[in-house]
PDB file of C-alpha atoms in Angstrom:
ATOM      1  CA  GLN B   1     147.395  78.908  83.684  1.00 92.00           C
ATOM      2  CA  VAL B   2     150.273  81.375  83.817  1.00 94.00           C
ATOM      3  CA  GLN B   3     153.662  79.932  84.709  1.00 96.00           C
ATOM      4  CA  LEU B   4     157.055  81.595  85.073  1.00 97.00           C
ATOM      5  CA  GLN B   5     160.377  79.791  84.620  1.00 97.00           C
ATOM      6  CA  GLN B   6     163.590  81.543  85.574  1.00 96.00           C
ATOM      7  CA  SER B   7     167.131  81.134  84.276  1.00 91.00           C
ATOM      8  CA  GLY B   8     170.462  82.815  84.874  1.00 85.00           C
ATOM      9  CA  PRO B   9     173.961  82.376  86.271  1.00 82.00           C
ATOM     10  CA  GLY B  10     174.416  81.380  89.874  1.00 87.00           C
ATOM     11  CA  LEU B  11     177.856  82.914  90.490  1.00 93.00           C
ATOM     12  CA  VAL B  12     178.967  86.393  89.540  1.00 94.00           C
ATOM     13  CA  LYS B  13     182.164  88.279  90.359  1.00 96.00           C
ATOM     14  CA  PRO B  14     182.076  91.627  92.161  1.00 96.00           C
ATOM     15  CA  SER B  15     181.701  94.655  89.868  1.00 96.00           C
ATOM     16  CA  GLN B  16     180.272  92.508  87.070  1.00 96.00           C
ATOM     17  CA  THR B  17     176.756  92.454  85.650  1.00 96.00           C
ATOM     18  CA  VAL B  18     174.167  89.801  86.398  1.00 95.00           C
ATOM     19  CA  SER B  19     171.439  89.000  83.911  1.00 96.00           C
ATOM     20  CA  LEU B  20     168.370  86.916  84.755  1.00 97.00           C
ATOM     21  CA  THR B  21     165.552  85.818  82.466  1.00 97.00           C
ATOM     22  CA  CYS B  22     161.979  84.837  83.185  1.00 97.00           C
ATOM     23  CA  THR B  23     160.140  82.842  80.517  1.00 97.00           C
ATOM     24  CA  VAL B  24     156.374  83.164  80.671  1.00 96.00           C
ATOM     25  CA  SER B  25     153.865  80.579  79.494  1.00 96.00           C
ATOM     26  CA  GLY B  26     150.087  80.764  79.430  1.00 94.00           C
ATOM     27  CA  VAL B  27     149.827  84.424  78.421  1.00 93.00           C
ATOM     28  CA  SER B  28     151.514  86.810  76.038  1.00 92.00           C
ATOM     29  CA  ILE B  29     153.695  89.239  77.988  1.00 91.00           C
ATOM     30  CA  SER B  30     152.887  92.047  75.545  1.00 86.00           C
ATOM     31  CA  SER B  31     149.126  91.654  75.601  1.00 83.00           C
ATOM     32  CA  GLY B  32     146.584  93.368  77.743  1.00 78.00           C
ATOM     33  CA  SER B  33     147.582  95.347  80.787  1.00 84.00           C
ATOM     34  CA  HIS B  34     150.011  92.923  82.344  1.00 89.00           C
ATOM     35  CA  HIS B  35     152.929  93.904  84.536  1.00 93.00           C
ATOM     36  CA  TRP B  36     155.989  91.835  85.243  1.00 95.00           C
ATOM     37  CA  SER B  37     158.105  92.226  88.361  1.00 96.00           C
ATOM     38  CA  TRP B  38     161.401  91.243  89.925  1.00 97.00           C
ATOM     39  CA  ILE B  39     161.834  90.752  93.674  1.00 97.00           C
ATOM     40  CA  ARG B  40     164.796  89.516  95.697  1.00 97.00           C
ATOM     41  CA  GLN B  41     165.298  87.867  99.053  1.00 96.00           C
ATOM     42  CA  HIS B  42     168.596  88.116 100.887  1.00 93.00           C
ATOM     43  CA  PRO B  43     169.663  84.888 102.659  1.00 88.00           C
ATOM     44  CA  GLY B  44     167.452  84.300 105.658  1.00 83.00           C
ATOM     45  CA  LYS B  45     165.837  87.707 105.228  1.00 85.00           C
ATOM     46  CA  GLY B  46     162.661  89.268 103.951  1.00 87.00           C
ATOM     47  CA  LEU B  47     161.666  90.377 100.488  1.00 94.00           C
ATOM     48  CA  GLU B  48     162.725  93.434  98.507  1.00 95.00           C
ATOM     49  CA  TRP B  49     160.847  94.659  95.458  1.00 95.00           C
ATOM     50  CA  ILE B  50     163.251  95.541  92.612  1.00 97.00           C
ATOM     51  CA  GLY B  51     160.924  96.886  89.934  1.00 95.00           C
ATOM     52  CA  TYR B  52     158.452  96.075  87.201  1.00 95.00           C
ATOM     53  CA  ILE B  53     157.801  96.480  83.483  1.00 95.00           C
ATOM     54  CA  TYR B  54     154.453  97.069  81.849  1.00 93.00           C
ATOM     55  CA  SER B  55     153.417  95.060  78.793  1.00 89.00           C
ATOM     56  CA  LYS B  56     153.896  98.193  76.669  1.00 87.00           C
ATOM     57  CA  GLY B  57     157.432  98.680  77.937  1.00 87.00           C
ATOM     58  CA  ASP B  58     157.146 101.297  80.697  1.00 92.00           C
ATOM     59  CA  THR B  59     159.274 100.526  83.711  1.00 95.00           C
ATOM     60  CA  TYR B  60     159.397 101.462  87.373  1.00 94.00           C
ATOM     61  CA  TYR B  61     162.299 100.728  89.697  1.00 95.00           C
ATOM     62  CA  ASN B  62     162.899 100.794  93.426  1.00 95.00           C
ATOM     63  CA  PRO B  63     164.801 104.077  93.987  1.00 94.00           C
ATOM     64  CA  SER B  64     167.381 102.202  96.069  1.00 94.00           C
ATOM     65  CA  LEU B  65     168.431 100.180  93.005  1.00 95.00           C
ATOM     66  CA  LYS B  66     167.342 102.424  90.150  1.00 93.00           C
ATOM     67  CA  SER B  67     170.832 103.476  89.057  1.00 95.00           C
ATOM     68  CA  ARG B  68     171.927  99.856  88.520  1.00 97.00           C
ATOM     69  CA  VAL B  69     168.770  98.077  87.302  1.00 98.00           C
ATOM     70  CA  THR B  70     167.260  97.519  83.881  1.00 98.00           C
ATOM     71  CA  ILE B  71     164.151  95.430  83.236  1.00 97.00           C
ATOM     72  CA  SER B  72     163.232  94.649  79.645  1.00 96.00           C
ATOM     73  CA  LEU B  73     160.852  92.583  77.525  1.00 95.00           C
ATOM     74  CA  ASP B  74     161.669  90.116  74.725  1.00 94.00           C
ATOM     75  CA  THR B  75     158.286  89.603  73.123  1.00 92.00           C
ATOM     76  CA  SER B  76     159.648  87.202  70.494  1.00 94.00           C
ATOM     77  CA  LYS B  77     160.562  84.766  73.260  1.00 96.00           C
ATOM     78  CA  ASN B  78     157.792  85.757  75.672  1.00 96.00           C
ATOM     79  CA  GLN B  79     160.445  86.601  78.260  1.00 96.00           C
ATOM     80  CA  PHE B  80     161.366  89.484  80.489  1.00 96.00           C
ATOM     81  CA  SER B  81     164.785  90.100  81.941  1.00 97.00           C
ATOM     82  CA  LEU B  82     166.615  91.757  84.807  1.00 97.00           C
ATOM     83  CA  ILE B  83     170.044  93.293  84.450  1.00 97.00           C
ATOM     84  CA  LEU B  84     171.849  94.439  87.595  1.00 97.00           C
ATOM     85  CA  ASP B  85     175.119  96.316  87.132  1.00 96.00           C
ATOM     86  CA  SER B  86     178.178  96.693  89.338  1.00 96.00           C
ATOM     87  CA  VAL B  87     177.203  93.948  91.751  1.00 96.00           C
ATOM     88  CA  THR B  88     178.669  93.565  95.232  1.00 96.00           C
ATOM     89  CA  ALA B  89     178.343  90.952  97.953  1.00 95.00           C
ATOM     90  CA  ALA B  90     175.254  92.823  99.134  1.00 95.00           C
ATOM     91  CA  ASP B  91     173.501  91.713  95.937  1.00 96.00           C
ATOM     92  CA  THR B  92     173.824  88.044  96.889  1.00 96.00           C
ATOM     93  CA  ALA B  93     170.217  86.930  97.097  1.00 96.00           C
ATOM     94  CA  LEU B  94     167.475  84.701  95.761  1.00 96.00           C
ATOM     95  CA  TYR B  95     165.883  86.540  92.839  1.00 97.00           C
ATOM     96  CA  PHE B  96     162.245  85.954  91.874  1.00 97.00           C
ATOM     97  CA  CYS B  97     160.206  87.030  88.902  1.00 97.00           C
ATOM     98  CA  ALA B  98     156.445  87.415  89.232  1.00 97.00           C
ATOM     99  CA  LYS B  99     153.370  88.564  87.376  1.00 95.00           C
ATOM    100  CA  GLY B 100     151.888  91.830  88.571  1.00 90.00           C
ATOM    101  CA  SER B 101     152.976  95.244  89.717  1.00 88.00           C
ATOM    102  CA  THR B 102     150.990  95.444  92.936  1.00 90.00           C
ATOM    103  CA  TRP B 103     150.090  92.072  94.335  1.00 93.00           C
ATOM    104  CA  LEU B 104     152.265  89.384  92.758  1.00 95.00           C
ATOM    105  CA  ASP B 105     150.870  86.139  91.390  1.00 95.00           C
ATOM    106  CA  PRO B 106     152.245  83.766  90.286  1.00 96.00           C
ATOM    107  CA  TRP B 107     155.981  83.699  91.033  1.00 97.00           C
ATOM    108  CA  GLY B 108     158.886  82.008  89.349  1.00 97.00           C
ATOM    109  CA  GLN B 109     160.839  79.344  91.185  1.00 96.00           C
ATOM    110  CA  GLY B 110     163.684  81.659  92.154  1.00 95.00           C
ATOM    111  CA  SER B 111     167.310  81.994  91.048  1.00 95.00           C
ATOM    112  CA  LEU B 112     170.115  82.132  93.585  1.00 95.00           C
ATOM    113  CA  VAL B 113     172.735  84.709  92.657  1.00 96.00           C
ATOM    114  CA  THR B 114     175.978  84.630  94.621  1.00 96.00           C
ATOM    115  CA  VAL B 115     178.455  87.471  94.220  1.00 96.00           C
ATOM    116  CA  SER B 116     181.936  86.271  95.012  1.00 94.00           C
ATOM    117  CA  SER B 117     185.421  86.450  93.574  1.00 92.00           C
TER     118      SER B 117
ATOM    119  CA  GLU C   1     159.108 104.549 102.342  1.00 92.00           C
ATOM    120  CA  ILE C   2     156.494 102.690 104.340  1.00 95.00           C
ATOM    121  CA  VAL C   3     157.935 100.256 106.864  1.00 96.00           C
ATOM    122  CA  LEU C   4     155.835  97.202 107.659  1.00 97.00           C
ATOM    123  CA  THR C   5     156.352  95.559 111.034  1.00 97.00           C
ATOM    124  CA  GLN C   6     154.993  92.070 111.487  1.00 97.00           C
ATOM    125  CA  SER C   7     154.294  90.467 114.832  1.00 95.00           C
ATOM    126  CA  PRO C   8     154.935  88.142 116.393  1.00 96.00           C
ATOM    127  CA  GLY C   9     158.200  87.021 114.822  1.00 95.00           C
ATOM    128  CA  THR C  10     157.328  83.404 115.536  1.00 97.00           C
ATOM    129  CA  LEU C  11     153.985  81.867 116.405  1.00 96.00           C
ATOM    130  CA  SER C  12     154.039  78.397 117.950  1.00 96.00           C
ATOM    131  CA  LEU C  13     150.699  76.647 117.575  1.00 95.00           C
ATOM    132  CA  SER C  14     149.152  73.232 117.049  1.00 95.00           C
ATOM    133  CA  PRO C  15     147.023  71.953 114.159  1.00 94.00           C
ATOM    134  CA  GLY C  16     143.416  72.964 114.647  1.00 95.00           C
ATOM    135  CA  GLU C  17     144.278  76.151 116.531  1.00 96.00           C
ATOM    136  CA  ARG C  18     143.640  79.679 115.298  1.00 96.00           C
ATOM    137  CA  ALA C  19     146.494  81.868 114.096  1.00 97.00           C
ATOM    138  CA  THR C  20     146.365  85.657 114.149  1.00 98.00           C
ATOM    139  CA  LEU C  21     149.200  87.525 112.437  1.00 98.00           C
ATOM    140  CA  SER C  22     149.672  91.287 112.593  1.00 98.00           C
ATOM    141  CA  CYS C  23     151.129  93.714 110.068  1.00 97.00           C
ATOM    142  CA  ARG C  24     151.512  97.335 111.162  1.00 97.00           C
ATOM    143  CA  ALA C  25     152.498 100.096 108.735  1.00 96.00           C
ATOM    144  CA  SER C  26     154.583 103.165 109.601  1.00 97.00           C
ATOM    145  CA  GLN C  27     152.014 105.300 107.766  1.00 95.00           C
ATOM    146  CA  SER C  28     148.560 104.742 106.384  1.00 93.00           C
ATOM    147  CA  VAL C  29     148.311 102.343 103.444  1.00 93.00           C
ATOM    148  CA  ASP C  30     146.143 103.808 100.690  1.00 83.00           C
ATOM    149  CA  SER C  31     142.895 102.113  99.830  1.00 72.00           C
ATOM    150  CA  LYS C  32     143.730  98.860 101.520  1.00 82.00           C
ATOM    151  CA  PHE C  33     146.612  98.193  99.111  1.00 93.00           C
ATOM    152  CA  LEU C  34     147.932  95.334 101.189  1.00 96.00           C
ATOM    153  CA  ALA C  35     148.680  91.701 100.316  1.00 97.00           C
ATOM    154  CA  TRP C  36     149.684  88.591 102.245  1.00 98.00           C
ATOM    155  CA  TYR C  37     151.939  85.776 101.036  1.00 98.00           C
ATOM    156  CA  GLN C  38     152.884  82.351 102.345  1.00 98.00           C
ATOM    157  CA  GLN C  39     156.369  80.966 101.809  1.00 96.00           C
ATOM    158  CA  LYS C  40     157.533  77.439 102.549  1.00 95.00           C
ATOM    159  CA  PRO C  41     161.207  76.403 102.664  1.00 92.00           C
ATOM    160  CA  GLY C  42     162.764  76.214  99.220  1.00 90.00           C
ATOM    161  CA  GLN C  43     159.673  77.651  97.536  1.00 94.00           C
ATOM    162  CA  ALA C  44     158.586  80.959  96.115  1.00 95.00           C
ATOM    163  CA  PRO C  45     156.004  82.984  98.002  1.00 96.00           C
ATOM    164  CA  ARG C  46     152.362  82.283  97.187  1.00 97.00           C
ATOM    165  CA  LEU C  47     149.716  84.988  97.143  1.00 98.00           C
ATOM    166  CA  LEU C  48     147.012  84.490  99.765  1.00 98.00           C
ATOM    167  CA  ILE C  49     145.249  87.848 100.109  1.00 97.00           C
ATOM    168  CA  TYR C  50     145.146  91.092  98.105  1.00 96.00           C
ATOM    169  CA  GLY C  51     143.310  94.336  98.734  1.00 95.00           C
ATOM    170  CA  ALA C  52     143.599  93.549 102.445  1.00 95.00           C
ATOM    171  CA  SER C  53     140.693  91.090 102.448  1.00 95.00           C
ATOM    172  CA  ASN C  54     140.289  89.435  99.043  1.00 96.00           C
ATOM    173  CA  ARG C  55     141.314  85.791  98.838  1.00 97.00           C
ATOM    174  CA  ALA C  56     143.408  84.783  95.860  1.00 96.00           C
ATOM    175  CA  THR C  57     142.257  81.968  93.603  1.00 95.00           C
ATOM    176  CA  GLY C  58     142.276  78.607  95.343  1.00 95.00           C
ATOM    177  CA  ILE C  59     142.824  79.948  98.856  1.00 96.00           C
ATOM    178  CA  PRO C  60     140.499  78.261 101.384  1.00 95.00           C
ATOM    179  CA  ASP C  61     138.027  80.365 103.320  1.00 95.00           C
ATOM    180  CA  ARG C  62     139.636  79.473 106.644  1.00 96.00           C
ATOM    181  CA  ILE C  63     142.289  82.048 105.628  1.00 97.00           C
ATOM    182  CA  SER C  64     141.095  85.641 105.855  1.00 97.00           C
ATOM    183  CA  GLY C  65     142.500  89.145 105.873  1.00 96.00           C
ATOM    184  CA  SER C  66     141.241  92.313 107.471  1.00 95.00           C
ATOM    185  CA  GLY C  67     142.258  95.796 108.468  1.00 94.00           C
ATOM    186  CA  SER C  68     142.799  99.270 107.090  1.00 92.00           C
ATOM    187  CA  GLY C  69     144.944 102.329 107.598  1.00 93.00           C
ATOM    188  CA  THR C  70     148.003 101.153 109.489  1.00 95.00           C
ATOM    189  CA  ASP C  71     146.794  97.891 111.075  1.00 96.00           C
ATOM    190  CA  PHE C  72     146.178  94.695 109.156  1.00 96.00           C
ATOM    191  CA  THR C  73     145.580  91.101 110.233  1.00 97.00           C
ATOM    192  CA  LEU C  74     145.836  87.694 108.614  1.00 98.00           C
ATOM    193  CA  SER C  75     143.780  85.014 110.342  1.00 98.00           C
ATOM    194  CA  ILE C  76     143.824  81.272 109.848  1.00 96.00           C
ATOM    195  CA  SER C  77     140.830  79.824 111.648  1.00 93.00           C
ATOM    196  CA  ARG C  78     141.933  76.196 111.947  1.00 93.00           C
ATOM    197  CA  LEU C  79     145.558  75.439 111.231  1.00 95.00           C
ATOM    198  CA  GLU C  80     146.199  72.577 108.867  1.00 95.00           C
ATOM    199  CA  PRO C  81     149.655  70.894 108.614  1.00 94.00           C
ATOM    200  CA  GLU C  82     150.268  72.685 105.288  1.00 94.00           C
ATOM    201  CA  ASP C  83     149.787  76.087 106.944  1.00 95.00           C
ATOM    202  CA  PHE C  84     153.048  75.942 108.889  1.00 93.00           C
ATOM    203  CA  ALA C  85     155.211  78.387 106.957  1.00 96.00           C
ATOM    204  CA  VAL C  86     156.439  81.973 106.904  1.00 97.00           C
ATOM    205  CA  TYR C  87     153.940  84.726 106.111  1.00 98.00           C
ATOM    206  CA  TYR C  88     154.752  88.137 104.650  1.00 97.00           C
ATOM    207  CA  CYS C  89     152.654  91.241 104.197  1.00 97.00           C
ATOM    208  CA  GLU C  90     153.271  93.668 101.337  1.00 97.00           C
ATOM    209  CA  GLN C  91     152.018  97.201 100.801  1.00 96.00           C
ATOM    210  CA  TYR C  92     151.596  98.527  97.269  1.00 93.00           C
ATOM    211  CA  GLY C  93     149.920 101.832  98.017  1.00 89.00           C
ATOM    212  CA  SER C  94     153.047 103.945  98.213  1.00 90.00           C
ATOM    213  CA  SER C  95     156.189 103.581  96.154  1.00 89.00           C
ATOM    214  CA  PRO C  96     158.438 101.774  96.678  1.00 92.00           C
ATOM    215  CA  TRP C  97     156.322  98.750  97.510  1.00 93.00           C
ATOM    216  CA  THR C  98     157.645  97.154 100.687  1.00 95.00           C
ATOM    217  CA  PHE C  99     157.345  93.877 102.558  1.00 96.00           C
ATOM    218  CA  GLY C 100     157.253  93.025 106.229  1.00 96.00           C
ATOM    219  CA  GLN C 101     160.022  90.924 107.735  1.00 96.00           C
ATOM    220  CA  GLY C 102     157.766  87.888 108.094  1.00 96.00           C
ATOM    221  CA  THR C 103     156.044  85.816 110.757  1.00 97.00           C
ATOM    222  CA  LYS C 104     156.944  82.164 111.078  1.00 97.00           C
ATOM    223  CA  VAL C 105     154.082  79.877 112.089  1.00 97.00           C
ATOM    224  CA  GLU C 106     155.568  76.729 113.574  1.00 95.00           C
ATOM    225  CA  ILE C 107     154.289  73.657 115.317  1.00 86.00           C
TER     226      ILE C 107
END
């Protein structure tokens, strides 16, 4: 059974960088044809797909965030990460990791990121 | 990008009733590349349906998906107490993937 456990800071100052990690259990992130995604949900709002990384390292990002986003793999720890640069209040959201690049299943528990000085 | 519009915004029903949720796309969704998720307060979304009509593992058969092109439907034949939640559709046929704004099913 695949499970995803997220970690990362809750509070970030404007213009700084936020880094979130998703630790995967139950499958090797570098094996097979797996994809690993990040999605966010603004408070009280719907969902926004951020991007995904393929098990071989290829990435694809939402064009609206592409200039500020990096998704990477750490195969030694069976983790994948999201880095978002130059954050503003508009990046305050609940961030989720998930398995898949089309339909998403399963999801991590979510990490609330608040951008505030 | 493809905009997904879900209706109604809120559906007020009772246990045992049938729920019909709509997801309309601003342009045709390729090859039925549409999924449905359920989200309860304080939880991550859970996959219900992929490929417009395929149930995910463990999803009961009273939950079904249908549709093609620009019009998709999620149906719950007999609402159970655990079904009261927010439901989102997602299209993954045209980049960037996008989600609808959600339909809340409440008692």
